[in-house]
Amino acid sequence: MIRYRMATLAITHEPSPFMAECQLTFLQRQPLNFESLRRQHRNYCRLLNECGAEVRVLNASVDCADATFVEDTAVVLDEIAVLASMGVESRNREPAAMESVLREFRSIARIVSPGQLEGGDVLRVGRELIVGLSSRTNRDGVNQLRSIVERFGYRVHPVRVRGSLHLKTACTALPDGALLVNRNWLDTSALAGRECLDVPADEPWAANVALVNATVVVAGGNPQTADLLVSRGLTVRTAEVSEFAKAEGGVTCLSLLFET
């Protein structure tokens, strides 16, 4: 039997020139430098490529202020892609713009209103999906996701999120099986039985890390967290996303990562 090597695809989206009008929930609005956004995005895409991902850069929704945060538009599993039902009206057109791309690789299901579910609230750990109940994802959206994925053998575990936009702002998975968490922003009682590694108190945004093959990508400005992960024997790279952080974005938000 011939075995084909799986390849990591990273779907990204150009920053919108209207990004200054992005949705904000927990941060005060600050001026955004569009040239800095573009430069940081190019460097981010280059880093993903250096970590072994094939990078595809879209501009299908460039008139939507938050379009660069493509992670929110879908949940891509091995068997299926689930298009999101966005938690704010201004982002409603974004999932449809992703559908034609995702159909190249997966069959499509979708969350429908009044259900709300954004990809930034869904963390896959093996055959389990930890799903944040947040300002952007409601119980109906979680239940719809469960109905879609249970037939493929996934289990869905809701977790209450507080103080951050999405679950992955406060909790992501590491290659060694631990969860990197900010306990102030989610209910960790729902994570009982898992190793939870706390981010340093003065790096609260550092719990959002992206896994690209064997590399953990950490947002710049979090050196203590980077050192902590290196001390566990993990390979760590840093991505400067400070301009996106003003829009409540992090390193996971800027790409949809999956195996083709």
Short mmCIF file of N, CA, C and O in Angstrom, two decimals, residues 15 19-20 22-33 36-38 40-41 44 65-66 68-69 136 163-166 169 185 203-208 218-222 239-254:
data_model
loop_
_atom_site.label_atom_id
_atom_site.label_comp_id
_atom_site.label_asym_id
_atom_site.label_seq_id
_atom_site.Cartn_x
_atom_site.Cartn_y
_atom_site.Cartn_z
N PRO A 15 -5.06 41.41 5.75
CA PRO A 15 -5.75 42.37 6.61
C PRO A 15 -6.61 43.31 5.77
O PRO A 15 -6.23 43.73 4.68
N MET A 19 -9.88 47.62 8.83
CA MET A 19 -9.71 46.92 10.10
C MET A 19 -9.83 47.84 11.31
O MET A 19 -10.11 47.38 12.42
N ALA A 20 -9.66 49.12 11.12
CA ALA A 20 -9.85 50.07 12.22
C ALA A 20 -11.28 50.03 12.75
O ALA A 20 -11.55 50.49 13.87
N CYS A 22 -12.90 47.21 13.31
CA CYS A 22 -13.08 45.85 13.81
C CYS A 22 -13.93 45.82 15.08
O CYS A 22 -14.06 46.82 15.79
N GLN A 23 -14.51 44.66 15.34
CA GLN A 23 -15.30 44.46 16.56
C GLN A 23 -14.36 44.35 17.76
O GLN A 23 -13.32 43.70 17.70
N LEU A 24 -14.73 45.00 18.85
CA LEU A 24 -13.99 44.90 20.10
C LEU A 24 -14.95 44.59 21.23
O LEU A 24 -16.07 45.11 21.27
N THR A 25 -14.51 43.72 22.15
CA THR A 25 -15.36 43.32 23.27
C THR A 25 -14.74 43.69 24.61
O THR A 25 -15.43 44.20 25.49
N PHE A 26 -13.43 43.45 24.78
CA PHE A 26 -12.80 43.67 26.07
C PHE A 26 -11.72 44.75 26.05
O PHE A 26 -11.22 45.13 27.10
N LEU A 27 -11.34 45.22 24.88
CA LEU A 27 -10.29 46.23 24.77
C LEU A 27 -10.85 47.56 24.32
O LEU A 27 -11.84 47.61 23.58
N GLN A 28 -10.20 48.62 24.72
CA GLN A 28 -10.51 49.94 24.21
C GLN A 28 -9.89 50.09 22.82
O GLN A 28 -8.81 49.57 22.55
N ARG A 29 -10.58 50.81 21.95
CA ARG A 29 -10.08 50.98 20.58
C ARG A 29 -8.81 51.83 20.58
O ARG A 29 -8.72 52.85 21.25
N GLN A 30 -7.82 51.35 19.80
CA GLN A 30 -6.56 52.06 19.61
C GLN A 30 -6.34 52.26 18.11
O GLN A 30 -6.84 51.48 17.30
N PRO A 31 -5.56 53.24 17.73
CA PRO A 31 -5.24 53.41 16.30
C PRO A 31 -4.47 52.19 15.78
O PRO A 31 -3.62 51.64 16.47
N LEU A 32 -4.79 51.78 14.56
CA LEU A 32 -4.10 50.67 13.89
C LEU A 32 -3.28 51.22 12.74
O LEU A 32 -3.74 52.08 11.98
N ASN A 33 -2.07 50.71 12.61
CA ASN A 33 -1.20 51.10 11.52
C ASN A 33 -1.30 50.03 10.42
O ASN A 33 -0.84 48.91 10.62
N SER A 36 1.89 48.40 9.26
CA SER A 36 2.40 47.46 10.27
C SER A 36 1.60 46.16 10.26
O SER A 36 2.16 45.06 10.40
N LEU A 37 0.29 46.27 10.09
CA LEU A 37 -0.54 45.07 9.98
C LEU A 37 -0.09 44.20 8.81
O LEU A 37 0.07 42.99 8.94
N ARG A 38 0.10 44.82 7.67
CA ARG A 38 0.51 44.07 6.48
C ARG A 38 1.89 43.44 6.68
O ARG A 38 2.12 42.29 6.30
N GLN A 40 3.42 42.65 9.57
CA GLN A 40 3.34 41.56 10.54
C GLN A 40 2.65 40.34 9.94
O GLN A 40 3.03 39.19 10.23
N HIS A 41 1.64 40.57 9.09
CA HIS A 41 0.95 39.44 8.47
C HIS A 41 1.88 38.70 7.51
O HIS A 41 1.91 37.46 7.48
N TYR A 44 4.23 36.70 9.58
CA TYR A 44 3.51 35.56 10.17
C TYR A 44 3.38 34.43 9.14
O TYR A 44 3.66 33.26 9.45
N ALA A 65 -14.08 44.07 8.07
CA ALA A 65 -13.03 44.59 8.95
C ALA A 65 -12.25 43.49 9.66
O ALA A 65 -11.04 43.60 9.86
N ASP A 66 -12.93 42.39 10.05
CA ASP A 66 -12.29 41.34 10.84
C ASP A 66 -11.88 40.12 10.02
O ASP A 66 -11.53 39.09 10.59
N THR A 68 -9.33 39.10 8.50
CA THR A 68 -8.02 38.46 8.67
C THR A 68 -8.03 37.39 9.75
O THR A 68 -7.17 36.52 9.78
N PHE A 69 -9.04 37.42 10.64
CA PHE A 69 -9.13 36.43 11.71
C PHE A 69 -9.89 35.20 11.21
O PHE A 69 -10.99 34.87 11.67
N ARG A 136 -19.36 35.02 21.82
CA ARG A 136 -19.52 34.72 20.40
C ARG A 136 -20.06 33.32 20.12
O ARG A 136 -20.40 33.01 18.98
N GLY A 163 -14.01 36.99 30.49
CA GLY A 163 -12.91 37.94 30.46
C GLY A 163 -12.08 37.93 29.20
O GLY A 163 -11.16 38.73 29.06
N SER A 164 -12.37 37.03 28.26
CA SER A 164 -11.66 37.03 26.98
C SER A 164 -12.64 36.75 25.86
O SER A 164 -13.72 36.19 26.09
N LEU A 165 -12.24 37.11 24.66
CA LEU A 165 -13.16 37.01 23.53
C LEU A 165 -13.52 35.57 23.20
O LEU A 165 -14.69 35.23 23.00
N HIS A 166 -12.52 34.71 23.11
CA HIS A 166 -12.72 33.31 22.73
C HIS A 166 -12.00 32.38 23.70
O HIS A 166 -11.09 32.80 24.43
N THR A 169 -8.19 32.32 23.39
CA THR A 169 -7.46 33.41 24.02
C THR A 169 -6.94 32.98 25.38
O THR A 169 -5.90 33.45 25.83
N TRP A 185 -9.59 33.61 32.96
CA TRP A 185 -10.47 33.87 31.83
C TRP A 185 -11.34 32.67 31.43
O TRP A 185 -12.06 32.74 30.44
N GLU A 203 1.90 37.96 31.80
CA GLU A 203 1.74 37.67 30.37
C GLU A 203 0.38 37.02 30.13
O GLU A 203 0.28 35.89 29.65
N PRO A 204 -0.72 37.71 30.47
CA PRO A 204 -2.05 37.08 30.44
C PRO A 204 -2.50 36.64 29.05
O PRO A 204 -3.33 35.73 28.93
N TRP A 205 -2.00 37.29 27.99
CA TRP A 205 -2.42 36.94 26.63
C TRP A 205 -1.62 35.78 26.05
O TRP A 205 -1.89 35.35 24.92
N ALA A 206 -0.66 35.25 26.79
CA ALA A 206 0.27 34.27 26.24
C ALA A 206 -0.31 32.87 26.10
O ALA A 206 0.31 32.00 25.50
N ALA A 207 -1.52 32.64 26.65
CA ALA A 207 -2.11 31.29 26.54
C ALA A 207 -2.52 30.95 25.12
O ALA A 207 -2.80 29.79 24.82
N ASN A 208 -2.56 31.95 24.24
CA ASN A 208 -2.91 31.71 22.84
C ASN A 208 -1.65 31.39 22.06
O ASN A 208 -0.87 32.28 21.71
N VAL A 218 4.48 31.28 19.56
CA VAL A 218 4.10 32.14 20.67
C VAL A 218 4.08 33.59 20.19
O VAL A 218 4.96 34.00 19.42
N ALA A 219 3.10 34.35 20.64
CA ALA A 219 3.07 35.77 20.28
C ALA A 219 4.25 36.50 20.91
O ALA A 219 4.65 36.21 22.05
N GLY A 220 4.82 37.44 20.17
CA GLY A 220 5.91 38.25 20.69
C GLY A 220 5.50 39.00 21.95
O GLY A 220 4.31 39.25 22.18
N GLY A 221 6.48 39.35 22.76
CA GLY A 221 6.18 40.05 24.00
C GLY A 221 5.86 39.13 25.16
O GLY A 221 5.44 39.60 26.22
N ASN A 222 6.05 37.80 24.97
CA ASN A 222 5.78 36.83 26.03
C ASN A 222 7.02 35.96 26.28
O ASN A 222 6.97 34.73 26.17
N ALA A 239 6.13 34.95 16.95
CA ALA A 239 5.51 35.76 15.89
C ALA A 239 5.11 37.11 16.47
O ALA A 239 4.43 37.17 17.50
N GLU A 240 5.52 38.17 15.82
CA GLU A 240 5.14 39.52 16.26
C GLU A 240 3.76 39.86 15.70
O GLU A 240 3.60 40.04 14.49
N VAL A 241 2.78 39.91 16.58
CA VAL A 241 1.40 40.20 16.17
C VAL A 241 0.81 41.32 17.02
O VAL A 241 -0.40 41.38 17.25
N SER A 242 1.66 42.23 17.46
CA SER A 242 1.23 43.28 18.39
C SER A 242 0.14 44.17 17.80
O SER A 242 -0.76 44.63 18.52
N GLU A 243 0.18 44.41 16.49
CA GLU A 243 -0.83 45.26 15.88
C GLU A 243 -2.18 44.56 15.86
O GLU A 243 -3.23 45.18 16.07
N PHE A 244 -2.17 43.25 15.64
CA PHE A 244 -3.41 42.47 15.65
C PHE A 244 -3.96 42.33 17.07
O PHE A 244 -5.18 42.21 17.26
N ALA A 245 -3.07 42.34 18.06
CA ALA A 245 -3.51 42.24 19.45
C ALA A 245 -4.39 43.42 19.84
O ALA A 245 -5.28 43.29 20.70
N LYS A 246 -4.20 44.58 19.20
CA LYS A 246 -5.06 45.74 19.46
C LYS A 246 -6.50 45.45 19.04
O LYS A 246 -7.44 46.10 19.51
N ALA A 247 -6.68 44.48 18.15
CA ALA A 247 -8.01 44.08 17.68
C ALA A 247 -8.46 42.77 18.32
O ALA A 247 -9.34 42.08 17.79
N GLU A 248 -7.87 42.43 19.45
CA GLU A 248 -8.18 41.21 20.20
C GLU A 248 -7.83 39.95 19.43
O GLU A 248 -8.49 38.92 19.57
N GLY A 249 -6.78 40.03 18.59
CA GLY A 249 -6.33 38.88 17.83
C GLY A 249 -5.03 38.32 18.36
O GLY A 249 -4.25 39.01 19.01
N GLY A 250 -4.78 37.03 18.07
CA GLY A 250 -3.56 36.36 18.48
C GLY A 250 -3.04 35.46 17.39
O GLY A 250 -3.51 35.50 16.24
N VAL A 251 -2.10 34.59 17.74
CA VAL A 251 -1.43 33.78 16.70
C VAL A 251 -2.33 32.70 16.12
O VAL A 251 -2.14 32.31 14.96
N THR A 252 -3.30 32.20 16.87
CA THR A 252 -4.19 31.20 16.27
C THR A 252 -5.21 31.86 15.35
O THR A 252 -5.63 31.27 14.35
N CYS A 253 -5.62 33.08 15.68
CA CYS A 253 -6.72 33.75 14.98
C CYS A 253 -6.43 33.97 13.49
O CYS A 253 -7.35 34.02 12.66
N LEU A 254 -5.15 34.09 13.15
CA LEU A 254 -4.76 34.53 11.82
C LEU A 254 -4.65 33.40 10.80
O LEU A 254 -4.29 33.65 9.65
#
